[in-house]
mmCIF file of C-alpha atoms in Angstrom:
data_model
loop_
_atom_site.group_PDB
_atom_site.id
_atom_site.type_symbol
_atom_site.label_atom_id
_atom_site.label_comp_id
_atom_site.label_asym_id
_atom_site.label_seq_id
_atom_site.Cartn_x
_atom_site.Cartn_y
_atom_site.Cartn_z
ATOM 1 C CA MET A 1 -6.298 -1.930 1.765
ATOM 2 C CA ALA A 2 -6.345 -1.769 -2.004
ATOM 3 C CA CYS A 3 -7.957 1.368 -3.327
ATOM 4 C CA ARG A 4 -11.726 1.368 -2.850
ATOM 5 C CA ARG A 5 -14.298 3.936 -3.874
ATOM 6 C CA ALA A 6 -16.505 5.418 -1.186
ATOM 7 C CA ARG A 7 -19.996 3.949 -1.206
ATOM 8 C CA SER A 8 -23.437 5.114 -0.248
ATOM 9 C CA MET A 9 -25.230 2.860 2.216
ATOM 10 C CA THR A 10 -28.323 2.583 -0.015
ATOM 11 C CA VAL A 11 -28.545 0.012 -2.791
ATOM 12 C CA LYS A 12 -31.515 1.198 -4.850
ATOM 13 C CA LYS A 13 -30.729 -0.921 -7.871
ATOM 14 C CA ILE A 14 -28.226 -3.586 -8.736
ATOM 15 C CA VAL A 15 -26.868 -3.709 -12.237
ATOM 16 C CA GLU A 16 -26.828 -6.622 -14.635
ATOM 17 C CA VAL A 17 -23.615 -6.130 -16.613
ATOM 18 C CA PRO A 18 -21.860 -8.930 -18.528
ATOM 19 C CA ALA A 19 -18.691 -9.096 -16.496
ATOM 20 C CA ARG A 20 -16.397 -10.228 -19.298
ATOM 21 C CA GLU A 21 -17.046 -7.110 -21.348
ATOM 22 C CA THR A 22 -14.611 -4.227 -21.109
ATOM 23 C CA GLU A 23 -15.570 -1.156 -19.126
ATOM 24 C CA ALA A 24 -15.906 0.757 -22.393
ATOM 25 C CA GLU A 25 -18.381 -1.838 -23.684
ATOM 26 C CA GLN A 26 -20.330 -1.627 -20.438
ATOM 27 C CA GLY A 27 -21.048 1.996 -21.209
ATOM 28 C CA SER A 28 -21.581 5.013 -19.025
ATOM 29 C CA ASP A 29 -25.371 4.871 -18.838
ATOM 30 C CA VAL A 30 -25.432 2.370 -15.978
ATOM 31 C CA ASN A 31 -27.885 3.410 -13.287
ATOM 32 C CA ALA A 32 -25.689 3.920 -10.245
ATOM 33 C CA GLU A 33 -27.856 6.446 -8.448
ATOM 34 C CA SER A 34 -27.393 4.638 -5.169
ATOM 35 C CA MET A 35 -23.595 4.766 -5.357
ATOM 36 C CA ASP A 36 -21.000 7.515 -5.484
ATOM 37 C CA LEU A 37 -19.684 8.483 -8.931
ATOM 38 C CA ASP A 38 -19.774 5.534 -11.369
ATOM 39 C CA THR A 39 -19.523 2.707 -8.857
ATOM 40 C CA ARG A 40 -21.492 -0.307 -10.079
ATOM 41 C CA VAL A 41 -23.300 -2.746 -7.839
ATOM 42 C CA LEU A 42 -22.907 -6.114 -9.537
ATOM 43 C CA PHE A 43 -24.906 -9.252 -8.826
ATOM 44 C CA GLY A 44 -23.278 -12.664 -8.552
ATOM 45 C CA VAL A 45 -23.714 -16.073 -6.986
ATOM 46 C CA ASP A 46 -21.618 -18.821 -5.468
ATOM 47 C CA SER A 47 -22.423 -22.481 -5.178
ATOM 48 C CA LEU A 48 -21.106 -25.906 -4.236
ATOM 49 C CA PHE A 49 -22.794 -27.263 -7.365
ATOM 50 C CA PRO A 50 -21.594 -26.810 -10.959
ATOM 51 C CA ALA A 51 -23.173 -24.052 -12.996
ATOM 52 C CA ASN A 52 -23.671 -26.541 -15.836
ATOM 53 C CA ASP A 53 -25.365 -29.125 -13.592
ATOM 54 C CA SER A 54 -28.516 -30.418 -15.332
ATOM 55 C CA LEU A 55 -31.630 -30.071 -13.191
ATOM 56 C CA GLN A 56 -34.774 -32.174 -13.293
ATOM 57 C CA ASN A 57 -36.727 -29.154 -14.548
ATOM 58 C CA ASN A 58 -34.715 -29.293 -17.822
ATOM 59 C CA LEU A 59 -32.604 -26.251 -16.948
ATOM 60 C CA THR A 60 -28.962 -25.944 -15.964
ATOM 61 C CA LEU A 61 -28.222 -24.444 -12.564
ATOM 62 C CA TYR A 62 -26.991 -21.326 -14.379
ATOM 63 C CA ASP A 63 -30.321 -20.988 -16.196
ATOM 64 C CA TRP A 64 -32.150 -21.597 -12.900
ATOM 65 C CA VAL A 65 -30.281 -18.662 -11.356
ATOM 66 C CA CYS A 66 -31.254 -16.459 -14.308
ATOM 67 C CA ARG A 67 -34.875 -17.631 -14.106
ATOM 68 C CA ASN A 68 -35.176 -16.702 -10.430
ATOM 69 C CA LYS A 69 -32.819 -13.708 -10.118
ATOM 70 C CA LEU A 70 -30.547 -12.145 -12.783
ATOM 71 C CA SER A 71 -27.757 -13.189 -15.092
ATOM 72 C CA PRO A 72 -24.795 -13.259 -12.684
ATOM 73 C CA ASN A 73 -21.733 -11.139 -13.353
ATOM 74 C CA PHE A 74 -19.572 -13.543 -11.353
ATOM 75 C CA TRP A 75 -19.892 -17.093 -10.062
ATOM 76 C CA GLY A 76 -17.933 -18.317 -7.045
ATOM 77 C CA ARG A 77 -16.956 -21.996 -7.326
ATOM 78 C CA ASN A 78 -14.857 -24.307 -5.192
ATOM 79 C CA ILE A 79 -11.799 -25.545 -7.066
ATOM 80 C CA ASN A 80 -11.341 -28.576 -4.816
ATOM 81 C CA GLY A 81 -13.507 -30.972 -2.845
ATOM 82 C CA GLU A 82 -16.859 -32.395 -3.903
ATOM 83 C CA ASN A 83 -18.277 -31.094 -7.205
ATOM 84 C CA ALA A 84 -15.067 -29.155 -7.814
ATOM 85 C CA LEU A 85 -14.738 -26.728 -10.696
ATOM 86 C CA THR A 86 -13.576 -28.224 -14.016
ATOM 87 C CA THR A 87 -12.206 -26.714 -17.207
ATOM 88 C CA ASP A 88 -15.450 -27.661 -18.968
ATOM 89 C CA GLU A 89 -17.457 -25.715 -16.412
ATOM 90 C CA ILE A 90 -15.144 -22.714 -16.752
ATOM 91 C CA GLN A 91 -15.750 -22.704 -20.505
ATOM 92 C CA PHE A 92 -19.503 -23.039 -19.936
ATOM 93 C CA ILE A 93 -19.586 -20.066 -17.555
ATOM 94 C CA HIS A 94 -17.401 -17.940 -19.827
ATOM 95 C CA LYS A 95 -19.693 -18.586 -22.786
ATOM 96 C CA LYS A 96 -22.501 -17.125 -20.693
ATOM 97 C CA GLY A 97 -20.515 -13.883 -20.348
ATOM 98 C CA CYS A 98 -19.769 -14.484 -16.662
ATOM 99 C CA THR A 99 -16.502 -14.571 -14.733
ATOM 100 C CA VAL A 100 -15.453 -17.345 -12.350
ATOM 101 C CA VAL A 101 -14.232 -16.530 -8.844
ATOM 102 C CA PRO A 102 -12.175 -19.492 -7.548
ATOM 103 C CA VAL A 103 -12.687 -20.572 -3.931
ATOM 104 C CA TYR A 104 -10.415 -23.047 -2.131
ATOM 105 C CA LEU A 105 -11.661 -25.281 0.689
ATOM 106 C CA HIS A 106 -9.271 -26.335 3.450
ATOM 107 C CA SER A 107 -10.500 -28.258 6.480
ATOM 108 C CA GLY A 108 -7.112 -28.667 8.155
ATOM 109 C CA ALA A 109 -5.551 -26.637 10.950
ATOM 110 C CA LYS A 110 -5.006 -22.946 10.286
ATOM 111 C CA ASP A 111 -2.601 -22.111 13.072
ATOM 112 C CA THR A 112 0.925 -21.513 11.756
ATOM 113 C CA GLU A 113 2.625 -19.447 9.096
ATOM 114 C CA GLY A 114 4.051 -22.614 7.533
ATOM 115 C CA ARG A 115 0.603 -24.141 7.162
ATOM 116 C CA GLY A 116 -0.606 -20.973 5.483
ATOM 117 C CA GLU A 117 2.241 -21.183 3.000
ATOM 118 C CA SER A 118 1.454 -24.866 2.362
ATOM 119 C CA VAL A 119 -2.159 -24.034 1.523
ATOM 120 C CA ALA A 120 -0.936 -21.388 -0.923
ATOM 121 C CA LEU A 121 1.279 -23.985 -2.626
ATOM 122 C CA ALA A 122 -1.637 -26.430 -2.864
ATOM 123 C CA ILE A 123 -3.757 -23.703 -4.424
ATOM 124 C CA LYS A 124 -1.045 -22.955 -6.976
ATOM 125 C CA GLU A 125 -0.904 -26.622 -8.006
ATOM 126 C CA ARG A 126 -4.662 -26.786 -8.465
ATOM 127 C CA ALA A 127 -4.733 -23.394 -10.173
ATOM 128 C CA ASP A 128 -2.198 -24.579 -12.741
ATOM 129 C CA GLU A 129 -4.416 -27.564 -13.532
ATOM 130 C CA LEU A 130 -7.371 -25.278 -14.204
ATOM 131 C CA GLY A 131 -5.481 -22.611 -16.107
ATOM 132 C CA ILE A 132 -5.694 -20.030 -13.322
ATOM 133 C CA PHE A 133 -2.502 -18.107 -13.889
ATOM 134 C CA MET A 134 -0.642 -15.171 -12.349
ATOM 135 C CA GLY A 135 -2.634 -12.106 -11.435
ATOM 136 C CA HIS A 136 -5.875 -13.906 -10.588
ATOM 137 C CA VAL A 137 -7.472 -14.025 -7.153
ATOM 138 C CA VAL A 138 -8.273 -17.227 -5.296
ATOM 139 C CA PHE A 139 -10.318 -17.011 -2.099
ATOM 140 C CA LEU A 140 -9.672 -19.269 0.872
ATOM 141 C CA LYS A 141 -12.972 -20.074 2.579
ATOM 142 C CA ILE A 142 -12.935 -19.729 6.379
ATOM 143 C CA ASP A 143 -16.187 -20.573 8.131
ATOM 144 C CA GLY A 144 -17.239 -18.966 11.375
ATOM 145 C CA LYS A 145 -16.530 -22.092 13.414
ATOM 146 C CA GLU A 146 -12.932 -22.315 12.168
ATOM 147 C CA ASP A 147 -9.972 -20.803 13.989
ATOM 148 C CA ALA A 148 -7.435 -19.145 11.700
ATOM 149 C CA THR A 149 -4.541 -17.355 13.406
ATOM 150 C CA THR A 150 -2.830 -14.201 12.246
ATOM 151 C CA ASP A 151 0.305 -16.269 11.572
ATOM 152 C CA PHE A 152 -1.634 -18.573 9.259
ATOM 153 C CA LEU A 153 -3.272 -15.660 7.425
ATOM 154 C CA ARG A 154 0.115 -13.988 6.984
ATOM 155 C CA GLY A 155 1.712 -17.174 5.670
ATOM 156 C CA PHE A 156 -1.157 -17.685 3.255
ATOM 157 C CA ALA A 157 -1.042 -14.115 1.954
ATOM 158 C CA ASP A 158 2.750 -14.190 1.559
ATOM 159 C CA GLY A 159 2.642 -17.574 -0.123
ATOM 160 C CA MET A 160 -0.047 -16.561 -2.597
ATOM 161 C CA LEU A 161 1.807 -13.403 -3.586
ATOM 162 C CA GLU A 162 5.028 -15.366 -4.040
ATOM 163 C CA GLN A 163 3.138 -17.654 -6.430
ATOM 164 C CA GLY A 164 1.877 -14.662 -8.400
ATOM 165 C CA LEU A 165 -1.713 -15.043 -7.186
ATOM 166 C CA ILE A 166 -3.851 -12.529 -5.302
ATOM 167 C CA PRO A 167 -4.862 -13.710 -1.804
ATOM 168 C CA GLY A 168 -8.510 -13.539 -0.853
ATOM 169 C CA PHE A 169 -10.483 -14.565 2.211
ATOM 170 C CA MET A 170 -14.090 -15.684 1.963
ATOM 171 C CA ALA A 171 -14.880 -15.520 5.637
ATOM 172 C CA ASP A 172 -17.329 -14.970 8.434
ATOM 173 C CA THR A 173 -16.541 -11.343 9.242
ATOM 174 C CA ASP A 174 -18.805 -11.113 12.294
ATOM 175 C CA SER A 175 -17.003 -10.061 15.486
ATOM 176 C CA VAL A 176 -17.962 -13.363 17.121
ATOM 177 C CA ALA A 177 -15.800 -15.222 14.586
ATOM 178 C CA THR A 178 -12.044 -15.443 15.088
ATOM 179 C CA PHE A 179 -11.298 -14.231 11.562
ATOM 180 C CA ASN A 180 -12.419 -10.706 12.496
ATOM 181 C CA ARG A 181 -9.930 -10.485 15.344
ATOM 182 C CA GLU A 182 -7.009 -12.291 13.685
ATOM 183 C CA PHE A 183 -7.265 -10.447 10.366
ATOM 184 C CA SER A 184 -7.494 -7.123 12.194
ATOM 185 C CA ARG A 185 -4.343 -7.955 14.181
ATOM 186 C CA GLY A 186 -2.561 -8.696 10.936
ATOM 187 C CA MET A 187 -3.837 -5.504 9.353
ATOM 188 C CA HIS A 188 -2.542 -3.413 12.241
ATOM 189 C CA ALA A 189 0.849 -5.171 12.276
ATOM 190 C CA ASN A 190 1.395 -5.426 8.523
ATOM 191 C CA PRO A 191 -1.019 -3.202 6.584
ATOM 192 C CA GLU A 192 1.034 -3.432 3.384
ATOM 193 C CA LEU A 193 0.626 -7.217 3.194
ATOM 194 C CA PHE A 194 -2.891 -7.587 4.566
ATOM 195 C CA GLY A 195 -4.057 -4.628 2.519
ATOM 196 C CA LYS A 196 -3.416 -6.677 -0.614
ATOM 197 C CA CYS A 197 -5.943 -9.313 0.449
ATOM 198 C CA LEU A 198 -9.470 -9.212 -0.945
ATOM 199 C CA ILE A 199 -12.318 -9.849 1.499
ATOM 200 C CA TRP A 200 -15.559 -11.663 0.670
ATOM 201 C CA ALA A 201 -17.865 -11.276 3.662
ATOM 202 C CA MET A 202 -20.151 -14.220 4.392
ATOM 203 C CA THR A 203 -22.096 -12.342 7.054
ATOM 204 C CA PRO A 204 -24.674 -11.203 7.733
ATOM 205 C CA THR A 205 -27.364 -12.932 5.727
ATOM 206 C CA ALA A 206 -29.833 -10.186 4.873
ATOM 207 C CA PRO A 207 -33.325 -10.636 6.355
ATOM 208 C CA GLY A 208 -35.490 -12.772 4.102
ATOM 209 C CA PHE A 209 -32.604 -14.047 1.972
ATOM 210 C CA GLU A 210 -31.932 -17.402 3.614
ATOM 211 C CA ASN A 211 -33.581 -20.466 2.033
ATOM 212 C CA MET A 212 -35.596 -18.058 -0.070
ATOM 213 C CA THR A 213 -37.879 -19.145 -2.906
ATOM 214 C CA ASP A 214 -39.280 -15.712 -3.821
ATOM 215 C CA SER A 215 -38.179 -14.805 -7.342
ATOM 216 C CA HIS A 216 -39.367 -11.201 -7.122
ATOM 217 C CA THR A 217 -36.957 -9.992 -4.435
ATOM 218 C CA ILE A 218 -33.424 -9.623 -5.800
ATOM 219 C CA ASN A 219 -31.287 -7.701 -3.318
ATOM 220 C CA PRO A 220 -31.299 -5.976 0.073
ATOM 221 C CA ASP A 221 -31.887 -2.235 0.286
ATOM 222 C CA VAL A 222 -28.538 -1.405 1.873
ATOM 223 C CA TRP A 223 -24.911 -2.442 1.435
ATOM 224 C CA LYS A 224 -24.254 -3.688 4.942
ATOM 225 C CA PRO A 225 -21.771 -6.564 5.189
ATOM 226 C CA TYR A 226 -19.930 -7.025 8.466
ATOM 227 C CA ALA A 227 -16.329 -5.827 8.280
ATOM 228 C CA PRO A 228 -13.272 -6.816 10.319
ATOM 229 C CA SER A 229 -12.594 -4.151 12.932
ATOM 230 C CA ALA A 230 -9.442 -2.871 11.201
ATOM 231 C CA ILE A 231 -11.264 -1.900 7.997
ATOM 232 C CA SER A 232 -14.590 -0.376 6.997
ATOM 233 C CA ARG A 233 -17.395 -2.086 5.127
ATOM 234 C CA ASN A 234 -16.560 0.187 2.175
ATOM 235 C CA GLU A 235 -13.419 -1.938 1.835
ATOM 236 C CA ILE A 236 -15.286 -5.238 1.587
ATOM 237 C CA ASP A 237 -14.926 -6.624 -1.931
ATOM 238 C CA ALA A 238 -17.989 -8.888 -1.997
ATOM 239 C CA TRP A 239 -20.899 -9.736 0.274
ATOM 240 C CA GLN A 240 -22.731 -13.055 0.406
ATOM 241 C CA TYR A 241 -26.113 -11.696 1.459
ATOM 242 C CA GLY A 242 -28.271 -14.753 0.677
ATOM 243 C CA LYS A 243 -27.783 -18.451 1.459
ATOM 244 C CA ASN A 244 -29.203 -21.726 0.121
ATOM 245 C CA CYS A 245 -31.687 -20.143 -2.230
ATOM 246 C CA HIS A 246 -34.134 -21.693 -4.709
ATOM 247 C CA PRO A 247 -33.562 -25.415 -4.073
ATOM 248 C CA ALA A 248 -34.003 -27.700 -7.083
ATOM 249 C CA TYR A 249 -33.115 -31.333 -7.717
ATOM 250 C CA ASP A 250 -30.578 -32.265 -10.363
ATOM 251 C CA ASP A 251 -30.570 -35.335 -12.590
ATOM 252 C CA ALA A 252 -28.565 -37.241 -9.979
ATOM 253 C CA GLY A 253 -31.279 -36.632 -7.387
ATOM 254 C CA LYS A 254 -29.253 -34.132 -5.366
ATOM 255 C CA GLN A 255 -30.894 -30.966 -4.121
ATOM 256 C CA THR A 256 -28.974 -27.972 -5.455
ATOM 257 C CA THR A 257 -28.990 -24.449 -4.063
ATOM 258 C CA PHE A 258 -27.008 -21.282 -4.637
ATOM 259 C CA ASN A 259 -25.938 -18.277 -2.571
ATOM 260 C CA LEU A 260 -26.491 -14.630 -3.489
ATOM 261 C CA ASP A 261 -23.679 -12.082 -3.666
ATOM 262 C CA LEU A 262 -23.009 -8.435 -4.446
ATOM 263 C CA THR A 263 -19.835 -6.585 -5.273
ATOM 264 C CA CYS A 264 -19.209 -2.879 -5.695
ATOM 265 C CA ASP A 265 -15.570 -3.457 -6.535
ATOM 266 C CA MET A 266 -14.398 -3.902 -10.124
ATOM 267 C CA VAL A 267 -11.105 -5.196 -8.680
ATOM 268 C CA LEU A 268 -12.884 -8.457 -7.883
ATOM 269 C CA ILE A 269 -14.254 -8.750 -11.415
ATOM 270 C CA SER A 270 -10.989 -7.828 -13.097
ATOM 271 C CA LYS A 271 -8.984 -10.335 -11.033
ATOM 272 C CA ALA A 272 -11.488 -13.181 -11.422
ATOM 273 C CA LEU A 273 -11.022 -15.921 -13.969
#
């Protein structure tokens, strides 16, 4: 895998750091007592609703996140499908001092190398429309009920790298999901290629962080995402530890929610949009 810093299991405090500042601007006084050396634990969110969505409480979804949790360092947004990311939303998020982590949704078959390459090409086309250029990461979302073969994962990773983009998988990393097995097979067979892929673990949801409405509890006490068998959890780039939190209706009458995430890896922040 890409170089990762060793991590303590305890997360005593997460850090609110404007992600678009340079490391020098972030300073060296960040409280990282729960982590080894200067590793930062950064808070972020992801959602299927725009960050600039106007809610019926006269706040944007971004402001609603800040009201109930912290200012996010990164925001994961789908670049296709319903409520897809727009250039206006990117500008809105950037003005808040937050980075955007692009996520691609693909409901089709994930069984051959050619199909993986085709998804990478589709991502490149959409990325060009949004101004997501070479060197940025785009995560392909793979739910636990989806079957994605090693061939497909390899084709996707190869295709993304050929397009100048960094491949990422936002996936159910539990052993009961096929991604765990198929990614691990790929890692054993081709560690150079699969080691370039970033992993955003969608499991497990930490106790008490599903459908939560409590604004006082921010994060779990330990960094404990599930990891594919071929890697360790220290090599996980981000962890979605909370799901469907703080529901609120928007001006269109839709109930919005957001998911809670942590990262200990500045690679994710530096390669985000």
